[in-house]
Coordinates of C-alpha atoms in Angstrom, one line a residue:
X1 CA -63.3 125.4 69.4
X2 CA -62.3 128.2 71.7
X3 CA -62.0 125.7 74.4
X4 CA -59.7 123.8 72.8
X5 CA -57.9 126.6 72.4
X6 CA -57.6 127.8 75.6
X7 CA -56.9 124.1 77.0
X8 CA -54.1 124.1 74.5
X9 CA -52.5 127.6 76.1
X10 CA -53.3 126.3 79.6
X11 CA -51.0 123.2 79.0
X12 CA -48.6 125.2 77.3
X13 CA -48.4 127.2 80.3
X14 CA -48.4 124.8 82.6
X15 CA -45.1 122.8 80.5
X16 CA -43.8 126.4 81.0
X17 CA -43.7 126.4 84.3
X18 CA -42.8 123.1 84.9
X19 CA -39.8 123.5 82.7
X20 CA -38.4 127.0 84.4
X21 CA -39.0 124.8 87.9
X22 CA -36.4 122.1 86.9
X23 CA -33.9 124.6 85.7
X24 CA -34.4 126.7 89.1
X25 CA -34.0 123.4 90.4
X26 CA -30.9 121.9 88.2
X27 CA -29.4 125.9 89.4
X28 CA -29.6 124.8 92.5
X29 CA -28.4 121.2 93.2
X30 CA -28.7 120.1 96.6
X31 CA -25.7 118.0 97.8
X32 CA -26.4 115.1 100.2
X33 CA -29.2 113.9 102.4
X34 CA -28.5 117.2 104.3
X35 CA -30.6 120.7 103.5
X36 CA -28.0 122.3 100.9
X37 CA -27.2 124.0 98.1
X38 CA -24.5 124.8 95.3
X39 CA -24.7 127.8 93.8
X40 CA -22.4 128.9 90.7
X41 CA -20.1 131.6 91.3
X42 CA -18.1 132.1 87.8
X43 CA -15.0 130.8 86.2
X44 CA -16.4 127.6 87.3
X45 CA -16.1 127.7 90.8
X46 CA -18.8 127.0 93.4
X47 CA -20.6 128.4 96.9
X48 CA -22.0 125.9 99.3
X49 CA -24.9 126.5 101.6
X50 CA -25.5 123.5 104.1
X51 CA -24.8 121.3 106.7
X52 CA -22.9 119.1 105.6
X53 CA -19.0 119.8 105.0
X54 CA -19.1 119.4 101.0
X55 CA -16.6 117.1 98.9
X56 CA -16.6 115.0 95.8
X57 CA -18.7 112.4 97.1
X58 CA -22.0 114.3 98.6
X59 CA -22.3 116.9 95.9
X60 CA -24.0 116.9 92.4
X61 CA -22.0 116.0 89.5
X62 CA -19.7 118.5 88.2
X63 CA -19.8 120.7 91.6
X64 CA -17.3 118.9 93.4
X65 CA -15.3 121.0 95.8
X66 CA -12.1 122.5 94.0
X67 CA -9.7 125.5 95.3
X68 CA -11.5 128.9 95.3
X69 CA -14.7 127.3 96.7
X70 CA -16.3 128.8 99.4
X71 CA -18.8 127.4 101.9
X72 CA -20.8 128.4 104.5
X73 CA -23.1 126.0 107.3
X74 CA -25.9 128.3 107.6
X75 CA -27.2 131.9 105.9
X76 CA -24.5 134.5 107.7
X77 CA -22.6 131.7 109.1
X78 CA -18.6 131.3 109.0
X79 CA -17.2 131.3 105.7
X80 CA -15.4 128.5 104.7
X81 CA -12.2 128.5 101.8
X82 CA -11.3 125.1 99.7
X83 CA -7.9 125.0 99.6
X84 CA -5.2 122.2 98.9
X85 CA -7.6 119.7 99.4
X86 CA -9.6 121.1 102.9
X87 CA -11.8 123.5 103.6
X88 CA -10.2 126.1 106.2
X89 CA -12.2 129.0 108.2
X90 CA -11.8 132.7 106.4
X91 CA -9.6 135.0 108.2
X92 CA -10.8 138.4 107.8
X93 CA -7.7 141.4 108.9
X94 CA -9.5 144.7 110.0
X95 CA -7.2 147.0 108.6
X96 CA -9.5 150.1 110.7
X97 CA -7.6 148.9 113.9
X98 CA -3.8 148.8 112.3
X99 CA -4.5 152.1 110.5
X100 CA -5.7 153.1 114.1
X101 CA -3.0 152.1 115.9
X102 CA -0.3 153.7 113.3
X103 CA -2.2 157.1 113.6
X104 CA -2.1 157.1 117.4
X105 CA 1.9 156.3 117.0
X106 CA 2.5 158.7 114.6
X107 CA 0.5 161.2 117.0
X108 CA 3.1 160.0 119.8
X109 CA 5.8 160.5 117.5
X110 CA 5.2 163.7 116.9
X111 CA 4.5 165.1 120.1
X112 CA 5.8 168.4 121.2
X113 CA 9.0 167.9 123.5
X114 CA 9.1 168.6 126.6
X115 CA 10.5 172.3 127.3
X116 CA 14.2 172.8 128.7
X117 CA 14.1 172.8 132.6
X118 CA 16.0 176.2 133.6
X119 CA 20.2 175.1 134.7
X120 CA 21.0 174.8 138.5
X121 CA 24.3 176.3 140.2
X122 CA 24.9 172.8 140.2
X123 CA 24.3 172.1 136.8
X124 CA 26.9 175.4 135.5
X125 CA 29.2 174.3 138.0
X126 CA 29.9 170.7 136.3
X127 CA 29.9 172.3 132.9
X128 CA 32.5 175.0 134.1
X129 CA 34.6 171.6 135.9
X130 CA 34.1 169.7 132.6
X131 CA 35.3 172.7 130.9
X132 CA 38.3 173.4 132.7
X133 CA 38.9 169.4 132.6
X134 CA 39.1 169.7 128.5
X135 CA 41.4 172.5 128.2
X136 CA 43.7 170.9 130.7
X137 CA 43.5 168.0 129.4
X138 CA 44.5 169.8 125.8
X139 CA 47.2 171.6 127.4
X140 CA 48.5 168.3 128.6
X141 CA 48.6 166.9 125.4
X142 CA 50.2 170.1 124.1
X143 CA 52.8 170.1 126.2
X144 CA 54.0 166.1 125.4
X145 CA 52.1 164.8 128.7
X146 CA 49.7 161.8 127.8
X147 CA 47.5 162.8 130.9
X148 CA 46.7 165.5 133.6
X149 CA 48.2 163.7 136.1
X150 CA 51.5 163.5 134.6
X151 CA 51.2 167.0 134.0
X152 CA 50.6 168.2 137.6
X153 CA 53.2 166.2 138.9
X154 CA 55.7 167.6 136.3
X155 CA 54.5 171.3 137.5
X156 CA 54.9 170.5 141.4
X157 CA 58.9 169.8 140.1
X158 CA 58.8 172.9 137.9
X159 CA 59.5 170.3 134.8
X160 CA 58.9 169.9 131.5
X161 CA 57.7 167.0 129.5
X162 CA 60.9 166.5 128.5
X163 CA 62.6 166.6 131.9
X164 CA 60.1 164.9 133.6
X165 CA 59.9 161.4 131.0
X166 CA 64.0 161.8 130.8
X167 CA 64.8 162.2 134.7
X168 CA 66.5 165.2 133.3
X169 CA 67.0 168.4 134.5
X170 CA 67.3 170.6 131.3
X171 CA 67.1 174.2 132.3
X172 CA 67.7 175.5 136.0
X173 CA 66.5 179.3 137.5
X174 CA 69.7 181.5 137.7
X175 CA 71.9 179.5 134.8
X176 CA 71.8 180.7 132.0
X177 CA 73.0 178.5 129.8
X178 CA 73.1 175.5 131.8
X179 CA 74.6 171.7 130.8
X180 CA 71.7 169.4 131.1
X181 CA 71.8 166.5 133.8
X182 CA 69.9 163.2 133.7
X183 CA 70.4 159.7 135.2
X184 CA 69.5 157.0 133.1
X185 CA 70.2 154.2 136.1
X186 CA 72.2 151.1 136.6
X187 CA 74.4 152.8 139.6
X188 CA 76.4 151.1 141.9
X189 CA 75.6 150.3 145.4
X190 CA 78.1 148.4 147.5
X191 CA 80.4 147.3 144.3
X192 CA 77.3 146.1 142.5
X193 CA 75.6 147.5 139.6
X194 CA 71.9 147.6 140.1
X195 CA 69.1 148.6 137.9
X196 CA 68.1 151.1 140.2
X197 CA 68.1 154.6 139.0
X198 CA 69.0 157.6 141.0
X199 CA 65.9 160.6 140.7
X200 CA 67.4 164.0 139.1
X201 CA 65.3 167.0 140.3
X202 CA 65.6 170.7 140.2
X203 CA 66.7 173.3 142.6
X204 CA 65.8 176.8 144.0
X205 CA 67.5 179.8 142.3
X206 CA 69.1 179.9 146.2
X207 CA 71.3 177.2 146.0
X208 CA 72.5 178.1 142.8
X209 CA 73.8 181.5 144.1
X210 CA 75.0 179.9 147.5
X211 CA 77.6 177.8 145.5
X212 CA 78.3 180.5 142.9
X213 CA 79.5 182.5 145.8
X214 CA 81.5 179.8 147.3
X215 CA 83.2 177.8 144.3
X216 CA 85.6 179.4 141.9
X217 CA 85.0 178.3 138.3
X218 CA 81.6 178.1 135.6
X219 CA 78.4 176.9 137.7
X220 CA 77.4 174.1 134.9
X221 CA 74.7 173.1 136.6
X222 CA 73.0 172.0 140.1
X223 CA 70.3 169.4 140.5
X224 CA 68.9 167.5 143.4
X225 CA 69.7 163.7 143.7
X226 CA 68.2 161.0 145.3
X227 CA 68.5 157.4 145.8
X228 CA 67.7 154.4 147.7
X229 CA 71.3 153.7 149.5
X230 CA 73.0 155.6 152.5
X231 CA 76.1 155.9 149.3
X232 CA 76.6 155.2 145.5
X233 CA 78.9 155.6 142.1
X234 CA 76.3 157.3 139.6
X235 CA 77.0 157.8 135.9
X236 CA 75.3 161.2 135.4
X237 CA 74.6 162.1 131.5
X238 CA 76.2 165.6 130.7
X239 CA 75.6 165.7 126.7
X240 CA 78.1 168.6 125.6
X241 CA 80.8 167.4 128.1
X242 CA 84.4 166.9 126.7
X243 CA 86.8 163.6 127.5
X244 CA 89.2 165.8 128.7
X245 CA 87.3 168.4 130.5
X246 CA 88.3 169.7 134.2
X247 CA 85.0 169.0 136.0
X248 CA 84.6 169.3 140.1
X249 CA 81.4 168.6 141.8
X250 CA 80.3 170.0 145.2
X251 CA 77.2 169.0 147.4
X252 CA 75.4 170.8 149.7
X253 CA 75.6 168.9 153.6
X254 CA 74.9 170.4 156.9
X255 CA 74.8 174.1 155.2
X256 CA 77.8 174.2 153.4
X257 CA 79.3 172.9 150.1
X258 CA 81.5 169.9 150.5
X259 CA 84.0 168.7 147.5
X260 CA 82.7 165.3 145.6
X261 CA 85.1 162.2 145.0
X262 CA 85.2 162.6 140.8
X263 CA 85.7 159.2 139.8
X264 CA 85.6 159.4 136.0
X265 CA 84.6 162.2 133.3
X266 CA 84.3 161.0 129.8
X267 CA 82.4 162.2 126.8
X268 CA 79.1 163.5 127.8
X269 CA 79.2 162.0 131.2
X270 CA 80.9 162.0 134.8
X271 CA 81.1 159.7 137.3
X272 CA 80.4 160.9 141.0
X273 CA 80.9 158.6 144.4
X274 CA 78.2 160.1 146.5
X275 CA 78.3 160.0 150.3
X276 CA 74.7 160.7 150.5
X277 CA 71.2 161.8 148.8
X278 CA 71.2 165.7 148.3
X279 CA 71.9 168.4 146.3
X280 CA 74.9 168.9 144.3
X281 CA 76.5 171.0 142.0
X282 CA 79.2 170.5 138.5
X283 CA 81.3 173.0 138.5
X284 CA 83.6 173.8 135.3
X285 CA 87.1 174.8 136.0

């Protein structure tokens, strides 16, 4: 009777075993003719171990390939992703070497600078040219000029801005109050009116007492004229000149003061016929 017992729990056993085999077994499908595997992975998705690239006709039922799976053709092998329909190799990013890098660049970044190199004679010299550059460039611009150069070449005439854009000559050393003279062109050469205009400059304090000395009458004002022609009629602009004023003009040839043909004076102008370029003179009588 005990033997019958004991066969009984033997068989048992062995059905025991036998079952737990085929669910180890059913747990792990193989897929194919190759060597593989499917192995559950949750949410019902699958991991592959074989050969053999898996899909819905070499694997057991229910384990066909669907997005998520992952397969691999040996233990430690490439990974493989299903995706879309294909299986595509896993790309793995090692974040160590960006983190790296962005350390070693910050570390750049925030190296020390370099320190100051001492200045050269050289170096003080352009910052005392650039210097003097600015402020004469803001005196220029002070003074009405729209650069330095117009300004220097106003100075070597003893102009101002005024005088100098006008052709003027405004104020003259040893007049005091003296009518300003300018030319604004179109004088006449040879019977013709040109476009030309005849260049109004000043004079030294000299001339102004040489013809003082030998005119009788009010010194209005002396100026240096030039133009391109041996002789010409010039309209000079004399604002604060009457219609009936008595005007004479003188100019200064071969060291003394000859008289000037008046040809017209008229509200804020006269009219001179000049022999030739030089300096000459309005006198009031």
């Amino acid at each position: 009777m005990k033997f019958k017992k004991i066969g009984a729990l033997i068989l048992a056993i062995g059905l025991m075993l036998s079952s737990m085999t085929v669910m180890a077994e059913e747990s792990k499908p193989t897929y194919s003719t190759e060597s593989g595997n499917v192995f559950e992975t949750g949410n019902g998705g699958h991991s592959f171990l074989g050969t053999e690239e898996p899909s819905a006709s070499n694997t057991g039922e229910g384990c066909a390939p669907k997005d998520g799976d992952t397969w691999m053709k040996e233990e430690g092998g490439t990974p493989y992703k299903f995706e879309n329909g294909k299986w595509s190799v896993v790309v793995f990013i090692d974040h160590s070497a960006s983190s790296s890098s962005s350390k070693s660049k910050s570390k750049t970044t925030k190296a020390e600078p370099e320190e100051p190199r001492p200045l050269t004679q050289q170096d003080i010299a352009d910052i005392v040219s650039q210097a003097e550059t600015a402020a004469l460039q803001s005196a220029a611009a002070s003074e009405g000029f729209v650069d330095i150069a117009q300004m220097q070449k106003a100075t070597a005439k003893n102009m101002s801005a005024g005088e100098y854009f006008n052709n003027a000559v405004i104020e003259t050393p040893g007049i005091e109050e003296a009518t300003p003279v300018a030319q604004g062109g179109g004088i006449i050469i040879d019977g013709v009116v040109t476009n030309v205009m005849a260049t109004i400059s000043k004079v030294d304090v000299a001339f102004v007492d040489s013809v003082r000395a030998s005119q009788e009458g009010t010194v209005l004002n002396v100026v240096d004229v030039q133009f391109p022609a041996v002789a010409a009629t010039i309209n000079f602009y004399m604002p604060g000149v009457d219609v009936d004023a008595n005007i004479a003009a003188v100019q200064y040839v071969d060291g003394v003061w000859v008289d000037v043909e008046v040809v017209e004076v008229r509200a804020d102008h006269v009219v001179l016929n000049l022999k030739q370029n030089g300096k000459v003179a309005f006198i009031g009588k």
